[in-house]
Each structure stands twice: as C-alpha cells, then as structure tokens.
mmCIF file of C-alpha atoms in Angstrom:
data_model
loop_
_atom_site.group_PDB
_atom_site.id
_atom_site.type_symbol
_atom_site.label_atom_id
_atom_site.label_comp_id
_atom_site.label_asym_id
_atom_site.label_seq_id
_atom_site.Cartn_x
_atom_site.Cartn_y
_atom_site.Cartn_z
ATOM 1 C CA UNK A 1 49.957 -64.965 69.846
ATOM 2 C CA UNK A 2 49.550 -65.950 66.219
ATOM 3 C CA UNK A 3 45.984 -67.139 66.829
ATOM 4 C CA UNK A 4 45.041 -63.865 68.504
ATOM 5 C CA UNK A 5 46.582 -61.864 65.655
ATOM 6 C CA UNK A 6 44.724 -63.949 63.080
ATOM 7 C CA UNK A 7 41.409 -63.418 64.863
ATOM 8 C CA UNK A 8 42.051 -59.690 65.076
ATOM 9 C CA UNK A 9 42.686 -59.507 61.332
ATOM 10 C CA UNK A 10 39.455 -61.421 60.682
ATOM 11 C CA UNK A 11 37.492 -59.052 62.915
ATOM 12 C CA UNK A 12 39.006 -56.032 61.180
ATOM 13 C CA UNK A 13 38.232 -57.530 57.744
ATOM 14 C CA UNK A 14 34.621 -58.260 58.739
ATOM 15 C CA UNK A 15 34.208 -54.796 60.258
ATOM 16 C CA UNK A 16 35.532 -53.178 57.075
ATOM 17 C CA UNK A 17 33.189 -55.341 55.006
ATOM 18 C CA UNK A 18 30.158 -54.436 57.126
ATOM 19 C CA UNK A 19 31.096 -50.747 56.985
ATOM 20 C CA UNK A 20 31.408 -50.905 53.198
ATOM 21 C CA UNK A 21 28.005 -52.582 52.898
ATOM 22 C CA UNK A 22 26.415 -49.916 55.105
ATOM 23 C CA UNK A 23 27.956 -47.102 53.071
ATOM 24 C CA UNK A 24 26.674 -48.614 49.817
ATOM 25 C CA UNK A 25 23.288 -49.823 51.070
ATOM 26 C CA UNK A 26 22.210 -46.900 53.267
ATOM 27 C CA UNK A 27 21.323 -44.506 50.381
ATOM 28 C CA UNK A 28 19.236 -47.269 48.800
ATOM 29 C CA UNK A 29 17.516 -47.970 52.113
ATOM 30 C CA UNK A 30 16.904 -44.253 52.656
ATOM 31 C CA UNK A 31 15.360 -43.997 49.178
ATOM 32 C CA UNK A 32 13.089 -46.933 49.988
ATOM 33 C CA UNK A 33 12.037 -45.287 53.255
ATOM 34 C CA UNK A 34 11.237 -42.051 51.408
ATOM 35 C CA UNK A 35 9.151 -44.010 48.898
ATOM 36 C CA UNK A 36 6.844 -45.182 51.698
ATOM 37 C CA UNK A 37 6.009 -41.725 53.103
ATOM 38 C CA UNK A 38 3.771 -38.902 51.933
ATOM 39 C CA UNK A 39 5.111 -35.892 50.039
ATOM 40 C CA UNK A 40 4.502 -33.672 53.074
ATOM 41 C CA UNK A 41 6.617 -35.928 55.284
ATOM 42 C CA UNK A 42 9.494 -35.863 52.784
ATOM 43 C CA UNK A 43 9.406 -32.074 52.465
ATOM 44 C CA UNK A 44 9.391 -31.630 56.242
ATOM 45 C CA UNK A 45 12.830 -32.754 57.511
ATOM 46 C CA UNK A 46 14.138 -34.785 59.107
ATOM 47 C CA UNK A 47 12.917 -37.805 57.188
ATOM 48 C CA UNK A 48 12.141 -40.786 59.456
ATOM 49 C CA UNK A 49 14.519 -43.726 59.317
ATOM 50 C CA UNK A 50 11.713 -46.298 59.382
ATOM 51 C CA UNK A 51 9.317 -47.129 56.504
ATOM 52 C CA UNK A 52 5.989 -45.345 56.521
ATOM 53 C CA UNK A 53 2.391 -46.463 55.953
ATOM 54 C CA UNK A 54 2.074 -45.265 52.341
ATOM 55 C CA UNK A 55 3.975 -48.115 50.683
ATOM 56 C CA UNK A 56 1.071 -49.654 48.758
ATOM 57 C CA UNK A 57 -0.560 -46.320 47.869
ATOM 58 C CA UNK A 58 2.654 -44.725 46.585
ATOM 59 C CA UNK A 59 3.712 -47.720 44.503
ATOM 60 C CA UNK A 60 0.219 -48.221 43.074
ATOM 61 C CA UNK A 61 -0.026 -44.523 42.188
ATOM 62 C CA UNK A 62 3.369 -44.526 40.437
ATOM 63 C CA UNK A 63 2.851 -47.793 38.585
ATOM 64 C CA UNK A 64 -0.745 -47.497 37.466
ATOM 65 C CA UNK A 65 -2.034 -44.018 38.290
ATOM 66 C CA UNK A 66 -0.013 -42.012 35.778
ATOM 67 C CA UNK A 67 2.452 -39.282 36.673
ATOM 68 C CA UNK A 68 1.665 -35.752 35.480
ATOM 69 C CA UNK A 69 5.249 -34.691 34.830
ATOM 70 C CA UNK A 70 5.817 -37.606 32.419
ATOM 71 C CA UNK A 71 2.646 -37.053 30.415
ATOM 72 C CA UNK A 72 0.302 -39.046 32.611
ATOM 73 C CA UNK A 73 2.118 -42.286 31.814
ATOM 74 C CA UNK A 74 2.518 -44.918 34.512
ATOM 75 C CA UNK A 75 5.944 -46.145 35.564
ATOM 76 C CA UNK A 76 4.926 -49.631 34.405
ATOM 77 C CA UNK A 77 5.059 -48.377 30.797
ATOM 78 C CA UNK A 78 8.519 -46.904 31.348
ATOM 79 C CA UNK A 79 9.729 -50.168 32.870
ATOM 80 C CA UNK A 80 8.354 -52.142 29.913
ATOM 81 C CA UNK A 81 10.051 -49.820 27.405
ATOM 82 C CA UNK A 82 13.371 -50.006 29.227
ATOM 83 C CA UNK A 83 13.202 -53.788 29.586
ATOM 84 C CA UNK A 84 12.538 -54.251 25.866
ATOM 85 C CA UNK A 85 15.370 -51.859 25.020
ATOM 86 C CA UNK A 86 17.875 -53.452 27.409
ATOM 87 C CA UNK A 87 17.018 -57.004 26.311
ATOM 88 C CA UNK A 88 17.147 -56.024 22.644
ATOM 89 C CA UNK A 89 20.553 -54.380 23.034
ATOM 90 C CA UNK A 90 22.023 -57.247 25.082
ATOM 91 C CA UNK A 91 20.723 -60.044 22.844
ATOM 92 C CA UNK A 92 21.474 -58.138 19.642
ATOM 93 C CA UNK A 93 25.038 -57.307 20.651
ATOM 94 C CA UNK A 94 25.750 -60.896 21.671
ATOM 95 C CA UNK A 95 24.279 -62.404 18.482
ATOM 96 C CA UNK A 96 26.099 -60.042 16.123
ATOM 97 C CA UNK A 97 29.374 -60.199 18.046
ATOM 98 C CA UNK A 98 29.549 -63.970 18.376
ATOM 99 C CA UNK A 99 28.765 -64.469 14.681
ATOM 100 C CA UNK A 100 31.331 -61.894 13.554
ATOM 101 C CA UNK A 101 33.979 -63.381 15.871
ATOM 102 C CA UNK A 102 33.140 -66.864 14.561
ATOM 103 C CA UNK A 103 33.638 -65.728 10.972
ATOM 104 C CA UNK A 104 36.920 -63.965 11.741
ATOM 105 C CA UNK A 105 38.477 -66.867 13.665
ATOM 106 C CA UNK A 106 37.278 -69.980 11.837
ATOM 107 C CA UNK A 107 36.954 -68.837 8.226
ATOM 108 C CA UNK A 108 39.694 -67.839 5.817
ATOM 109 C CA UNK A 109 38.685 -65.122 3.372
ATOM 110 C CA UNK A 110 40.399 -62.085 1.803
ATOM 111 C CA UNK A 111 40.901 -59.034 4.060
ATOM 112 C CA UNK A 112 39.781 -61.032 7.099
ATOM 113 C CA UNK A 113 41.986 -59.127 9.551
ATOM 114 C CA UNK A 114 41.185 -55.832 7.829
ATOM 115 C CA UNK A 115 37.513 -56.346 8.629
ATOM 116 C CA UNK A 116 38.409 -57.219 12.200
ATOM 117 C CA UNK A 117 40.412 -54.016 12.654
ATOM 118 C CA UNK A 118 37.626 -51.992 11.053
ATOM 119 C CA UNK A 119 35.272 -53.432 13.685
ATOM 120 C CA UNK A 120 37.806 -52.728 16.407
ATOM 121 C CA UNK A 121 38.276 -49.106 15.262
ATOM 122 C CA UNK A 122 34.583 -48.441 15.930
ATOM 123 C CA UNK A 123 35.522 -48.367 19.643
ATOM 124 C CA UNK A 124 36.725 -44.835 18.910
ATOM 125 C CA UNK A 125 33.291 -43.888 17.559
ATOM 126 C CA UNK A 126 30.815 -44.102 20.462
ATOM 127 C CA UNK A 127 27.210 -43.008 20.081
ATOM 128 C CA UNK A 128 28.029 -39.497 21.300
ATOM 129 C CA UNK A 129 30.440 -38.967 18.393
ATOM 130 C CA UNK A 130 28.120 -40.232 15.655
ATOM 131 C CA UNK A 131 24.871 -39.128 17.223
ATOM 132 C CA UNK A 132 23.832 -36.535 14.592
ATOM 133 C CA UNK A 133 24.195 -38.759 11.491
ATOM 134 C CA UNK A 134 22.665 -41.670 13.402
ATOM 135 C CA UNK A 135 19.676 -39.535 14.384
ATOM 136 C CA UNK A 136 19.303 -38.392 10.739
ATOM 137 C CA UNK A 137 19.217 -42.030 9.598
ATOM 138 C CA UNK A 138 16.563 -42.860 12.206
ATOM 139 C CA UNK A 139 14.434 -39.933 11.016
ATOM 140 C CA UNK A 140 14.776 -40.940 7.360
ATOM 141 C CA UNK A 141 13.796 -44.526 8.187
ATOM 142 C CA UNK A 142 10.821 -43.417 10.300
ATOM 143 C CA UNK A 143 12.163 -45.089 13.437
ATOM 144 C CA UNK A 144 11.630 -42.207 15.859
ATOM 145 C CA UNK A 145 9.467 -43.299 18.827
ATOM 146 C CA UNK A 146 9.916 -46.985 18.027
ATOM 147 C CA UNK A 147 11.670 -49.842 19.788
ATOM 148 C CA UNK A 148 13.789 -50.416 16.681
ATOM 149 C CA UNK A 149 15.002 -46.813 16.892
ATOM 150 C CA UNK A 150 15.938 -47.321 20.533
ATOM 151 C CA UNK A 151 17.770 -50.594 19.963
ATOM 152 C CA UNK A 152 19.391 -50.770 16.512
ATOM 153 C CA UNK A 153 21.936 -47.906 16.766
ATOM 154 C CA UNK A 154 23.323 -49.429 20.000
ATOM 155 C CA UNK A 155 23.483 -53.049 18.880
ATOM 156 C CA UNK A 156 26.953 -53.195 17.302
ATOM 157 C CA UNK A 157 29.700 -53.966 19.822
ATOM 158 C CA UNK A 158 33.404 -54.124 18.988
ATOM 159 C CA UNK A 159 34.216 -54.997 22.605
ATOM 160 C CA UNK A 160 32.042 -58.119 22.623
ATOM 161 C CA UNK A 161 33.460 -59.146 19.235
ATOM 162 C CA UNK A 162 36.987 -58.828 20.607
ATOM 163 C CA UNK A 163 36.140 -60.878 23.712
ATOM 164 C CA UNK A 164 34.540 -63.673 21.698
ATOM 165 C CA UNK A 165 37.450 -63.655 19.240
ATOM 166 C CA UNK A 166 39.975 -64.017 22.040
ATOM 167 C CA UNK A 167 37.989 -66.906 23.529
ATOM 168 C CA UNK A 168 37.568 -68.686 20.188
ATOM 169 C CA UNK A 169 41.320 -68.474 19.594
ATOM 170 C CA UNK A 170 41.872 -70.616 22.725
ATOM 171 C CA UNK A 171 39.873 -73.506 21.244
ATOM 172 C CA UNK A 172 42.296 -76.245 20.095
ATOM 173 C CA UNK A 173 42.610 -76.834 16.374
ATOM 174 C CA UNK A 174 42.245 -80.554 17.064
ATOM 175 C CA UNK A 175 38.650 -79.959 18.150
ATOM 176 C CA UNK A 176 37.887 -78.220 14.875
ATOM 177 C CA UNK A 177 39.501 -81.035 12.898
ATOM 178 C CA UNK A 178 37.613 -83.691 14.885
ATOM 179 C CA UNK A 179 34.308 -81.937 14.175
ATOM 180 C CA UNK A 180 35.187 -81.735 10.483
ATOM 181 C CA UNK A 181 36.063 -85.447 10.381
ATOM 182 C CA UNK A 182 32.732 -86.272 12.043
ATOM 183 C CA UNK A 183 30.972 -84.433 9.235
ATOM 184 C CA UNK A 184 29.960 -81.357 11.219
ATOM 185 C CA UNK A 185 29.354 -78.381 8.959
ATOM 186 C CA UNK A 186 29.937 -74.741 9.963
ATOM 187 C CA UNK A 187 26.503 -74.276 11.515
ATOM 188 C CA UNK A 188 26.517 -77.591 13.372
ATOM 189 C CA UNK A 189 29.999 -76.843 14.739
ATOM 190 C CA UNK A 190 28.788 -73.420 15.837
ATOM 191 C CA UNK A 191 25.592 -74.573 17.552
ATOM 192 C CA UNK A 192 26.737 -77.926 18.961
ATOM 193 C CA UNK A 193 30.269 -77.043 20.068
ATOM 194 C CA UNK A 194 30.984 -73.306 20.196
ATOM 195 C CA UNK A 195 27.757 -72.160 21.827
ATOM 196 C CA UNK A 196 27.922 -74.662 24.731
ATOM 197 C CA UNK A 197 31.565 -73.748 25.307
ATOM 198 C CA UNK A 198 30.703 -70.031 25.255
ATOM 199 C CA UNK A 199 27.768 -70.082 27.681
ATOM 200 C CA UNK A 200 29.635 -68.545 30.631
ATOM 201 C CA UNK A 201 31.088 -65.817 28.413
ATOM 202 C CA UNK A 202 27.636 -65.125 27.007
ATOM 203 C CA UNK A 203 26.162 -64.930 30.517
ATOM 204 C CA UNK A 204 28.827 -62.497 31.720
ATOM 205 C CA UNK A 205 28.399 -60.302 28.648
ATOM 206 C CA UNK A 206 24.601 -60.444 28.943
ATOM 207 C CA UNK A 207 24.707 -59.006 32.471
ATOM 208 C CA UNK A 208 27.086 -56.217 31.458
ATOM 209 C CA UNK A 209 25.205 -55.362 28.266
ATOM 210 C CA UNK A 210 21.773 -55.490 29.927
ATOM 211 C CA UNK A 211 22.898 -52.934 32.512
ATOM 212 C CA UNK A 212 24.491 -50.879 29.710
ATOM 213 C CA UNK A 213 21.170 -50.794 27.864
ATOM 214 C CA UNK A 214 19.155 -50.174 31.028
ATOM 215 C CA UNK A 215 21.151 -47.061 31.983
ATOM 216 C CA UNK A 216 21.167 -45.376 28.565
ATOM 217 C CA UNK A 217 20.136 -41.719 28.708
ATOM 218 C CA UNK A 218 21.351 -39.597 25.779
ATOM 219 C CA UNK A 219 20.130 -41.727 22.876
ATOM 220 C CA UNK A 220 16.627 -42.455 24.294
ATOM 221 C CA UNK A 221 16.323 -38.732 25.077
ATOM 222 C CA UNK A 222 16.861 -37.881 21.393
ATOM 223 C CA UNK A 223 14.983 -40.696 19.694
ATOM 224 C CA UNK A 224 11.758 -40.583 21.757
ATOM 225 C CA UNK A 225 9.276 -37.734 21.733
ATOM 226 C CA UNK A 226 6.147 -39.453 23.028
ATOM 227 C CA UNK A 227 5.856 -39.939 26.783
ATOM 228 C CA UNK A 228 4.693 -43.523 26.347
ATOM 229 C CA UNK A 229 8.001 -44.373 24.615
ATOM 230 C CA UNK A 230 10.287 -42.893 27.280
ATOM 231 C CA UNK A 231 12.620 -45.118 29.268
ATOM 232 C CA UNK A 232 12.793 -45.212 33.059
ATOM 233 C CA UNK A 233 15.907 -43.001 33.184
ATOM 234 C CA UNK A 234 14.263 -40.326 31.004
ATOM 235 C CA UNK A 235 11.056 -40.514 33.026
ATOM 236 C CA UNK A 236 12.965 -40.158 36.278
ATOM 237 C CA UNK A 237 14.748 -37.065 34.985
ATOM 238 C CA UNK A 238 11.468 -35.494 33.826
ATOM 239 C CA UNK A 239 9.854 -36.074 37.224
ATOM 240 C CA UNK A 240 12.397 -33.884 39.005
ATOM 241 C CA UNK A 241 11.697 -30.144 38.840
ATOM 242 C CA UNK A 242 13.998 -27.283 39.780
ATOM 243 C CA UNK A 243 11.574 -26.355 42.556
ATOM 244 C CA UNK A 244 11.061 -28.839 45.378
ATOM 245 C CA UNK A 245 7.420 -27.880 45.712
ATOM 246 C CA UNK A 246 6.723 -28.879 42.083
ATOM 247 C CA UNK A 247 8.347 -32.290 42.418
ATOM 248 C CA UNK A 248 6.365 -35.279 43.625
ATOM 249 C CA UNK A 249 9.275 -36.635 45.625
ATOM 250 C CA UNK A 250 7.422 -39.667 46.937
ATOM 251 C CA UNK A 251 6.802 -40.803 43.336
ATOM 252 C CA UNK A 252 10.381 -39.968 42.359
ATOM 253 C CA UNK A 253 11.641 -42.224 45.152
ATOM 254 C CA UNK A 254 9.259 -45.010 44.095
ATOM 255 C CA UNK A 255 10.469 -44.718 40.489
ATOM 256 C CA UNK A 256 14.103 -44.778 41.601
ATOM 257 C CA UNK A 257 13.504 -47.958 43.603
ATOM 258 C CA UNK A 258 11.671 -49.632 40.744
ATOM 259 C CA UNK A 259 14.433 -48.611 38.329
ATOM 260 C CA UNK A 260 17.102 -50.572 40.205
ATOM 261 C CA UNK A 261 15.053 -53.751 40.721
ATOM 262 C CA UNK A 262 15.401 -55.348 37.227
ATOM 263 C CA UNK A 263 19.220 -54.916 37.004
ATOM 264 C CA UNK A 264 19.573 -56.325 40.520
ATOM 265 C CA UNK A 265 17.396 -59.322 39.604
ATOM 266 C CA UNK A 266 19.473 -59.990 36.480
ATOM 267 C CA UNK A 267 22.735 -59.842 38.454
ATOM 268 C CA UNK A 268 21.391 -62.046 41.272
ATOM 269 C CA UNK A 269 19.892 -64.672 38.953
ATOM 270 C CA UNK A 270 23.000 -64.857 36.757
ATOM 271 C CA UNK A 271 25.599 -64.255 39.450
ATOM 272 C CA UNK A 272 27.149 -67.725 39.271
ATOM 273 C CA UNK A 273 27.459 -67.669 35.491
ATOM 274 C CA UNK A 274 28.629 -64.052 35.552
ATOM 275 C CA UNK A 275 31.501 -64.778 37.941
ATOM 276 C CA UNK A 276 32.506 -67.931 36.056
ATOM 277 C CA UNK A 277 32.506 -66.026 32.801
ATOM 278 C CA UNK A 278 34.864 -63.420 34.229
ATOM 279 C CA UNK A 279 37.347 -65.732 35.967
ATOM 280 C CA UNK A 280 37.333 -68.850 33.804
ATOM 281 C CA UNK A 281 38.309 -69.692 30.265
ATOM 282 C CA UNK A 282 36.538 -72.893 29.301
ATOM 283 C CA UNK A 283 38.196 -74.984 26.636
#
C-alpha cells in the first residue's frame, strides 16, 4: 500500500513537472515556429505547429540584411551592442562592489560604516529616480551614443556590495592573521585568498547582473539616438508597429529568438557555479 502510494506521488510530481515545462516552453517553441515561416503564413491564421522552410532565409535576413524599421541595421549589430553593455555592467558592478566591500570589511578608517550606509541608501535611488540628472551628465560629458554612456550609469551596485560584505564577514579572523604573518599585503591577500574564496559568489552575481544588463530598456532608450547603437530590446520594440500589416512579424520572431539565446547560454554554462553560489557559503 505504501509502495503504491509512493509511486502515485512520484507520477503526480512528474506530471506536474512536465506540465510546468510545457506551459513555460510552448510560447518559446511557438515563437521559434513563427520565425521559420513567411510573413504571409503568420498573418493568415492558424499558424502551423511545425517549423517551416524559411529558417535560413529569415535568420540571414534579420542578422545581415538590415531591418527597415530599425534604420536598416542588422540584428547582429544589436546583439553586439547588448552583449558589450551586459558584460560591461556585470563586470563593472562586480569589480566595484567587491573592492568596496573589501575596504569596508578589512580596513579600519574614519566613517567606515557611514560610507557603507551611504552606499546602501543608494538602493532607494534607482535609475528611474535619477534619470534626468544622469542624462544631463551624460550629455555634458559627450557620452550619448557610446558604450560608456550605456554602461557607466548602471555600474554601481549597493546590492552586490552588501552581498560581498556579508560573505567577507564570514571569513575567520585567524585566516587574516595567518596571511599577515606570512607577509601577505592587502593586494596579495585580496587576489590570492579572497578572490578564490569568492568565485561561486562572483559567478552567481555575474549571471544575475548579465541578465539585468541584457534586459535594460529605459536607459538605452534615452541614451542612444543612432540605430547602430540600439540594444536588442530597443530594436525589438521599434520593429513592432501598431498595424499588423506594417510589422515584419517573421523578423520580429527571429529577433525575439536571438534575444533570448545569449542569456540562456550564460545560465547553462554557469549553472553549476550559479547554484553553488546561491546555496553555499564557502569559508
């Protein structure tokens, strides 16, 4: 009786899991199917459930042919811009946050905790709140339509600083004393001990921050005027018109599929480190 009940629970759990996967994956699959058909097929419902014969033509046209509604720029340019922006934001946030957390935890200087709380208070000032003065600074510095203008205003991260600080506080004082006795200076202690211990935390934060940078919309919309500096999210929005007949839906679907590939690759490649960084605290 117990064995039968246990098997039933397993079957129910697997059925629920499969159903959840179908619910999540079906819209993505349907978008992929639409990206392999002609515009006429998409506009004439119902859309087939199997991929069509236009896969290579549609993807080649979107990537290298240039799309009229985004200024004749290919999606490859948008992907490059977004990749540079996302990598710059992720790496920049991690570098600044880990250094600031290192200074706050392992150095003793006047107003140390005051500086920490000032950093923490910036959580209440997201980009949307400070967007006008930030935009004015970018204009004055001539950083409109540049990668620096896309990346720099989003680099500071109080959340990452807090996470690194909390992790550094779990490191035993004996380890710090042992490194000091061995003659390790601040930089050697940081590079030889703290960085190796922090690798899983860095990996987990990198995945989160890369996706954060990849999905940015408001700031890239303001700071880029040229079509060749747009990100993939901005380009996707520009490709959709209010009238179905004016929208190249087959190219929109191709762009949507290409837009989700890099974040998925980052998550898949760093999945093991990402999970370890979330569930473990290495000491």
